[in-house]
Tab-separated table of C-alpha atoms in Angstrom:
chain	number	residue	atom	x	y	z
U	228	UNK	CA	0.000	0.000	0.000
U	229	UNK	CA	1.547	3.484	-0.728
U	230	UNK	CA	2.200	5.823	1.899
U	231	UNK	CA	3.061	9.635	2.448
U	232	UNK	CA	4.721	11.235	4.919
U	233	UNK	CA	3.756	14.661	7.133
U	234	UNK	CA	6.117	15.972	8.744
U	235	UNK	CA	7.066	12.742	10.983
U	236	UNK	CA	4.016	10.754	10.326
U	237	UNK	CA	3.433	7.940	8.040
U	238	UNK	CA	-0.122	7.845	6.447
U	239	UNK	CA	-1.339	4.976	3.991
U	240	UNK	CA	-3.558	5.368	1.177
U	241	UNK	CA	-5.225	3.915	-1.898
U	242	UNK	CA	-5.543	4.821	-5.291
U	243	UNK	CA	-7.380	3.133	-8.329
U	244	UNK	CA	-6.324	6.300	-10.199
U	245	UNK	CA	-7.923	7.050	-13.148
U	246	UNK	CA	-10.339	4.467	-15.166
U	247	UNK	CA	-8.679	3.512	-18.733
U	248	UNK	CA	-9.276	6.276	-21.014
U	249	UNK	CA	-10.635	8.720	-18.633
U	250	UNK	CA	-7.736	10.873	-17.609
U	251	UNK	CA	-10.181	13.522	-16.183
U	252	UNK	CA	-12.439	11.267	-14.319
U	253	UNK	CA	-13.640	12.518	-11.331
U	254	UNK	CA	-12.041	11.731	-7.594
U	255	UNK	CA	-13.613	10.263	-5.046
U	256	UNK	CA	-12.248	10.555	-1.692
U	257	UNK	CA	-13.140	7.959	1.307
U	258	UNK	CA	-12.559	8.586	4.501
U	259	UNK	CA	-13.584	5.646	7.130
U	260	UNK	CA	-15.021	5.448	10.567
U	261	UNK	CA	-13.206	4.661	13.956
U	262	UNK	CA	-11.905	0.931	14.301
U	263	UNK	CA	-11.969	0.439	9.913
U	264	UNK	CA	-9.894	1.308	7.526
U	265	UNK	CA	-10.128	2.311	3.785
U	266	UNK	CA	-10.544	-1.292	3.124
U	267	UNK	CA	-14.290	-1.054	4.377
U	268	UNK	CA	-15.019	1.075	1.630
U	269	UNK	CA	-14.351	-1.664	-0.715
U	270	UNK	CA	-17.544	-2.521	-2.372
U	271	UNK	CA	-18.071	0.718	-3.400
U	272	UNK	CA	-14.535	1.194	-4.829
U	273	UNK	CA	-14.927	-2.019	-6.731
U	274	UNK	CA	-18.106	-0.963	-8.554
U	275	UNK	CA	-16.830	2.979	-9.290
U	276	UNK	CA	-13.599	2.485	-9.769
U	277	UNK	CA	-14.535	2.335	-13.769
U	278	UNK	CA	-16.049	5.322	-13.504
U	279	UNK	CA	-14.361	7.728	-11.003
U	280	UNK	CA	-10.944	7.618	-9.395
U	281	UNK	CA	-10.912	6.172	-6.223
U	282	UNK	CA	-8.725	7.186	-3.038
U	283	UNK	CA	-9.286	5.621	0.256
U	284	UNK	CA	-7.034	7.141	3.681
U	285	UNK	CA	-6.388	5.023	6.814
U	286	UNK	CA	-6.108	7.691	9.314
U	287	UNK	CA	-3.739	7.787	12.220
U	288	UNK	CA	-2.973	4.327	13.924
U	289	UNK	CA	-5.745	2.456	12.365
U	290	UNK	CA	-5.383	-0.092	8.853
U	291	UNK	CA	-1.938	0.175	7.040
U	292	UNK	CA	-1.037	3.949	8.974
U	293	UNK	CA	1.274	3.184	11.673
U	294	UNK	CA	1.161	5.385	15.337
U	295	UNK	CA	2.011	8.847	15.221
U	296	UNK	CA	3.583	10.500	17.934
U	297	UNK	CA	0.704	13.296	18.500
U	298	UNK	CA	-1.975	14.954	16.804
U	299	UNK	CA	-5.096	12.754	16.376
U	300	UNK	CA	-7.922	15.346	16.887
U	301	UNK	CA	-10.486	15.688	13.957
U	302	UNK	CA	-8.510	18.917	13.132
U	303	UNK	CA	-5.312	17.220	12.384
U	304	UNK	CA	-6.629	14.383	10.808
U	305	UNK	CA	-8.875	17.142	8.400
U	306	UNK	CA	-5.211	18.533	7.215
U	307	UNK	CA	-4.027	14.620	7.025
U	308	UNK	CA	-6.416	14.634	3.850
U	309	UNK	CA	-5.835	18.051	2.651
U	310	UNK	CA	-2.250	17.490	2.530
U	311	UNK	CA	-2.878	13.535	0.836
U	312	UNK	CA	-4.987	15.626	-1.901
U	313	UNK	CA	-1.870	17.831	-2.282
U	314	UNK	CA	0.981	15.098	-2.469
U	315	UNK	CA	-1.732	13.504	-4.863
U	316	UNK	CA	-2.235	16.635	-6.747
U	317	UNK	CA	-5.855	16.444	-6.717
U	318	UNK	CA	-7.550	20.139	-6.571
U	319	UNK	CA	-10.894	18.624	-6.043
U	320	UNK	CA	-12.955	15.574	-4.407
U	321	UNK	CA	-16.289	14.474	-4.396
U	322	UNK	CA	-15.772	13.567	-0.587
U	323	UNK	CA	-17.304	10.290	1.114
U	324	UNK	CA	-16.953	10.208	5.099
U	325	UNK	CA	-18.526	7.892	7.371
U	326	UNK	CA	-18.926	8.545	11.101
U	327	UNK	CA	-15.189	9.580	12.154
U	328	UNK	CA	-14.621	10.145	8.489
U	329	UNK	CA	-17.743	12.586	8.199
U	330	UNK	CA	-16.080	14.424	11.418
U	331	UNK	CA	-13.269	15.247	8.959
U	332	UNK	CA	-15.653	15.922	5.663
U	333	UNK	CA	-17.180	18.295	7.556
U	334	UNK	CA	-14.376	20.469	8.532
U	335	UNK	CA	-12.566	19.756	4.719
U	336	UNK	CA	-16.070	21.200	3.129
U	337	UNK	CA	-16.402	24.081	5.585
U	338	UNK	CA	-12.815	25.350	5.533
U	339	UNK	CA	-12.048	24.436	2.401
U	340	UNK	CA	-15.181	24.933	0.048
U	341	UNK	CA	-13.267	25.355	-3.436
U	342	UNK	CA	-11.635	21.921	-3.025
U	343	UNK	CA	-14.834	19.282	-1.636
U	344	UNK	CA	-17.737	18.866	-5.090
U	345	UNK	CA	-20.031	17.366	-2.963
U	346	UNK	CA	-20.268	15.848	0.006
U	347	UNK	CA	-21.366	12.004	1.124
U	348	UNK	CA	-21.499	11.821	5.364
U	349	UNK	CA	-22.448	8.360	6.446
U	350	UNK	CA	-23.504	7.689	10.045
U	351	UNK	CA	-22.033	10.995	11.354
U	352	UNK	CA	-22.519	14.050	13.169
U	353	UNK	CA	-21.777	17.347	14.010
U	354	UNK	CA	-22.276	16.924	17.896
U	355	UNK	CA	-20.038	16.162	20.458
U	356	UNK	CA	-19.720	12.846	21.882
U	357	UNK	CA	-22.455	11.900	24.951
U	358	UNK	CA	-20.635	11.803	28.245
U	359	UNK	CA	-22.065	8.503	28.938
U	360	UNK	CA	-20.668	7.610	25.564
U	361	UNK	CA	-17.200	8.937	26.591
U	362	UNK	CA	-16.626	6.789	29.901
U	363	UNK	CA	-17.952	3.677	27.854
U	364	UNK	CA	-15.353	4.340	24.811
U	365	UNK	CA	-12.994	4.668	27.502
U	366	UNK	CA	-13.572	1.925	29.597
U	367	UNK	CA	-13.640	-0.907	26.164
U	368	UNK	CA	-10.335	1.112	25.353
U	369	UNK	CA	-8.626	0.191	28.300
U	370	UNK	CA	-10.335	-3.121	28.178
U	371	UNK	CA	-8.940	-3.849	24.693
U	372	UNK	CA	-5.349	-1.957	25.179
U	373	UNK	CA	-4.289	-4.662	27.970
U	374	UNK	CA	-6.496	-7.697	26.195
U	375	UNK	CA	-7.032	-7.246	22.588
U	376	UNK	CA	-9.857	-6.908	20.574
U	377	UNK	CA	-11.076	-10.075	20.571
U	378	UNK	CA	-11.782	-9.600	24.447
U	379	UNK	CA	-14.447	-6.774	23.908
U	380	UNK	CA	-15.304	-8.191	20.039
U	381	UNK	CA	-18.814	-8.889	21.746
U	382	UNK	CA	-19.245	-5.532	23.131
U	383	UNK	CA	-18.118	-3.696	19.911
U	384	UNK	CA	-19.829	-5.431	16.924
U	385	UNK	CA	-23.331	-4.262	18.791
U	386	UNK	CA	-22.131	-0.971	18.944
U	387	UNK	CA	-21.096	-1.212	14.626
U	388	UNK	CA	-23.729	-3.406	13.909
U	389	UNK	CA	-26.956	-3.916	13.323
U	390	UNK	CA	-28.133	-7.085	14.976
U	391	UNK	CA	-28.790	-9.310	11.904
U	392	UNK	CA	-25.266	-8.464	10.823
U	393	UNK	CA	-23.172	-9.686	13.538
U	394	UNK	CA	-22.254	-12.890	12.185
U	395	UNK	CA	-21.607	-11.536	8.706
U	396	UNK	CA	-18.908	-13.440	6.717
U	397	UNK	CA	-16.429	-10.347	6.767
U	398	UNK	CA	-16.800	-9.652	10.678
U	399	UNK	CA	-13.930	-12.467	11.238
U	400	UNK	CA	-11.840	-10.591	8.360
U	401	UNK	CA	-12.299	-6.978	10.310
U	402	UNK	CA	-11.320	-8.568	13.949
U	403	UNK	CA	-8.561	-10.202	12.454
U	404	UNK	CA	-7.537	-6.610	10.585
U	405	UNK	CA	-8.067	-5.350	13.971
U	406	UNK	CA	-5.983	-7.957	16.052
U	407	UNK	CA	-2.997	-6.955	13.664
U	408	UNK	CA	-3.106	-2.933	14.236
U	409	UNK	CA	-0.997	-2.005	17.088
U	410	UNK	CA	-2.801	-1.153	20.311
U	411	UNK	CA	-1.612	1.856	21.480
U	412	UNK	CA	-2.396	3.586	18.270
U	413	UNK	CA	-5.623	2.739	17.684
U	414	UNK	CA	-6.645	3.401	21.637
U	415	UNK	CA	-5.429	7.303	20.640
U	416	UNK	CA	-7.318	6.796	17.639
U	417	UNK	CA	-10.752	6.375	19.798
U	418	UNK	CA	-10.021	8.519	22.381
U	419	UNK	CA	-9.487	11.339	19.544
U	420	UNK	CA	-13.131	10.104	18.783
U	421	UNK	CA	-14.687	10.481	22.185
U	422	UNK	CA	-13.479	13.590	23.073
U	423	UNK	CA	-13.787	15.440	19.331
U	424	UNK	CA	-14.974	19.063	19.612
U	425	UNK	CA	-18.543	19.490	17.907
U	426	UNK	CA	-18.524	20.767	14.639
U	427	UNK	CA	-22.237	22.268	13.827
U	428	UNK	CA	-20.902	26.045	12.949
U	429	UNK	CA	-19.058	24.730	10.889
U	430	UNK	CA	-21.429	22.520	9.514
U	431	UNK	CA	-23.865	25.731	9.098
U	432	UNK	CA	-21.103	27.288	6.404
U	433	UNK	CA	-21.256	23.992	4.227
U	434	UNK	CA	-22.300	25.115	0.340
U	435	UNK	CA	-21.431	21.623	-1.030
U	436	UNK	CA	-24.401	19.401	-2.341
U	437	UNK	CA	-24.792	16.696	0.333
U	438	UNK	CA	-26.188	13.188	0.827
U	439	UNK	CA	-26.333	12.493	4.417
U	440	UNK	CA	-26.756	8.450	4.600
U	441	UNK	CA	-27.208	6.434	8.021
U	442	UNK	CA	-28.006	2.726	8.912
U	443	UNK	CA	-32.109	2.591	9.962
U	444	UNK	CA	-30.027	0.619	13.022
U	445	UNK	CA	-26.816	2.870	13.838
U	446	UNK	CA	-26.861	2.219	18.238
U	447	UNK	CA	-23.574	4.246	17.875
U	448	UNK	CA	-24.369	7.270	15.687
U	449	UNK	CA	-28.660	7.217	15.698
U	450	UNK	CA	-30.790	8.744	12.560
U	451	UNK	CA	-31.643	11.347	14.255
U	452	UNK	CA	-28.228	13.066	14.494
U	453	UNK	CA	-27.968	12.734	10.749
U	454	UNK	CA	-31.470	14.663	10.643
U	455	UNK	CA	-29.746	17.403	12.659
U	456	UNK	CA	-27.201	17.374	9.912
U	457	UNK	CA	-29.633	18.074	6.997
U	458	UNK	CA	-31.480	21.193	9.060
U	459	UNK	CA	-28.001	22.302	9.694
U	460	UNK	CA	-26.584	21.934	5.823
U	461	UNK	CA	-28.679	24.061	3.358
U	462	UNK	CA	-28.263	21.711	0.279
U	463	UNK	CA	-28.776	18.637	1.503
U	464	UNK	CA	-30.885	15.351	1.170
U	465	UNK	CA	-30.984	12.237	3.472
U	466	UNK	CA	-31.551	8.282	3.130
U	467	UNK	CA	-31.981	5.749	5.684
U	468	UNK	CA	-30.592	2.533	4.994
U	469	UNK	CA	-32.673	-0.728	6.694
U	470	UNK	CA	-31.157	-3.405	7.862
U	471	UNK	CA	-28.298	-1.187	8.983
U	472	UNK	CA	-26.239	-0.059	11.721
U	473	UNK	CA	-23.197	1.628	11.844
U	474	UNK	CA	-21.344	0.107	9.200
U	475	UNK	CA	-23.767	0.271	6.095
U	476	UNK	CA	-21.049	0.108	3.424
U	477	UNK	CA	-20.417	-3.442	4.419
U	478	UNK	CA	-23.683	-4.025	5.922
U	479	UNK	CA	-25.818	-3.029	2.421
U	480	UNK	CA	-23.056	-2.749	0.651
U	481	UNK	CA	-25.340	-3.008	-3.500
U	482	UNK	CA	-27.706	-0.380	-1.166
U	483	UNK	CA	-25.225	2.121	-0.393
U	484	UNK	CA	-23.236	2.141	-3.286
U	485	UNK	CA	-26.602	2.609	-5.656
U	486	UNK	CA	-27.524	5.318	-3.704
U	487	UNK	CA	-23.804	6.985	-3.987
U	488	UNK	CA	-23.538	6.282	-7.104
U	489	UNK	CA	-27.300	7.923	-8.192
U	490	UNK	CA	-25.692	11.199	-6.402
U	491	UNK	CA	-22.502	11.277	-7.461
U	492	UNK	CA	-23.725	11.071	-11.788
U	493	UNK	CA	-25.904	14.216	-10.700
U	494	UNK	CA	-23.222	16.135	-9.910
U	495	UNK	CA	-20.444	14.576	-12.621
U	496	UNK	CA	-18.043	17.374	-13.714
């Protein structure tokens, strides 16, 4: 997997570049949620990847990224994928975040307007965490820094899943992707997550066209803090996926990507 370097941190990326005869193809940025990677985008890349130009981030300590020594608040991580769009010399993205990767769209499409076409957020919001939600992240991090994941696996996939969807062929693939990514990184990784500043000023400036999609199901992220997001975001439209939860790209993966796929061929440059 290719990497890039800022200042003294490693980041790993994908990149399908452009389909066979279409030099000018549009991008497609994906950013993932907390405990994924890029590679949970893959069912969408697979089916656009003809079409568009596909670039998936792992962010900070989770996937193929390795630890970094500081910075993994949603600000830093927003000029992780500014500065991946540079190195890639890609001016603008048709931007797809889900949950912590919708923290970051958010903040890219707000401070940067001129570089984000439109805007996908999955299963995110623009709120801070819940307290209650804090000291629970907390306690499964310390729980799964000493032990592993496979220790708290039946206290997570609840909290990512929708219920019919726990014992999903590629839920043994993600804990084993999981098992392999080194502790301490990812346990900064959620705490960055837990204790993220909200967002919904910024959210307010947003002039991107946006699709705000979220699992009928999502325990972790529920509808109606994507609802919030379309009263907040003037040109925006919402879906709700059943069948569901947190993780919808793999969960309804044909669903999702139809529904991305309708938006994004409205908006083709």
């Amino acid at each position: 997997m290719p990497t890039f370097r800022r200042g003294h941190t490693t980041i790993a990326y994908t990149d399908t570049g452009a389909p066979a005869g279409r030099e000018d193809a549009p991008v497609v940025l994906f950013a993932h949620g907390l405990l994924f990677s890029g590679w949970m985008f893959h069912p969408q890349v697979a089916r656009l990847r003809d079409r568009y130009r596909c670039v998936t981030i792992d962010f900070r300590g989770q996937g193929n990224s390795p630890r970094a020594l500081g910075g993994y608040d949603m600000d830093t991580l927003t000029v992780d994928v500014a500065e991946l769009l540079r190195h890639l010399q890609i001016p603008v993205v048709n931007f797809v975040g889900l949950s912590m990767g919708g923290f970051v769209g958010i903040r890219l499409a707000a401070r940067n307007p001129e570089t984000v076409h439109t805007l996908t957020l999955m299963d995110t919001a623009a709120t801070a965490e819940e307290p209650a939600n804090r000291r629970k992240y907390r306690t499964l991090s310390a729980v799964y820094r000493v032990a592993g994941i496979r220790t708290v696996r039946s206290r997570v996939a609840p909290i990512m899943l929708a219920d019919g969807n726990l014992d999903a062929p590629w839920v043994d693939e993600w804990m084993a992707m999981l098992e392999r990514t080194d502790r301490a990184g990812l346990v900064k990784a959620i705490e960055s997550v837990a204790d993220r500043d909200p967002c919904e000023d910024e959210a307010i400036r947003i002039i991107a066209p946006t699709l705000v999609v979220v699992g009928a199901e999502d325990a972790a992220t529920p509808p109606e803090k994507s609802r919030r997001l379309v009263e907040l975001i003037a040109d925006s439209r919402y879906c709700e996926i059943p069948g569901a939860g947190h993780s919808p790209t793999l969960e309804r993966p044909d669903e999702v990507t139809g529904i991305l796929e309708a938006f994004l061929s409205e908006y083709d440059m």
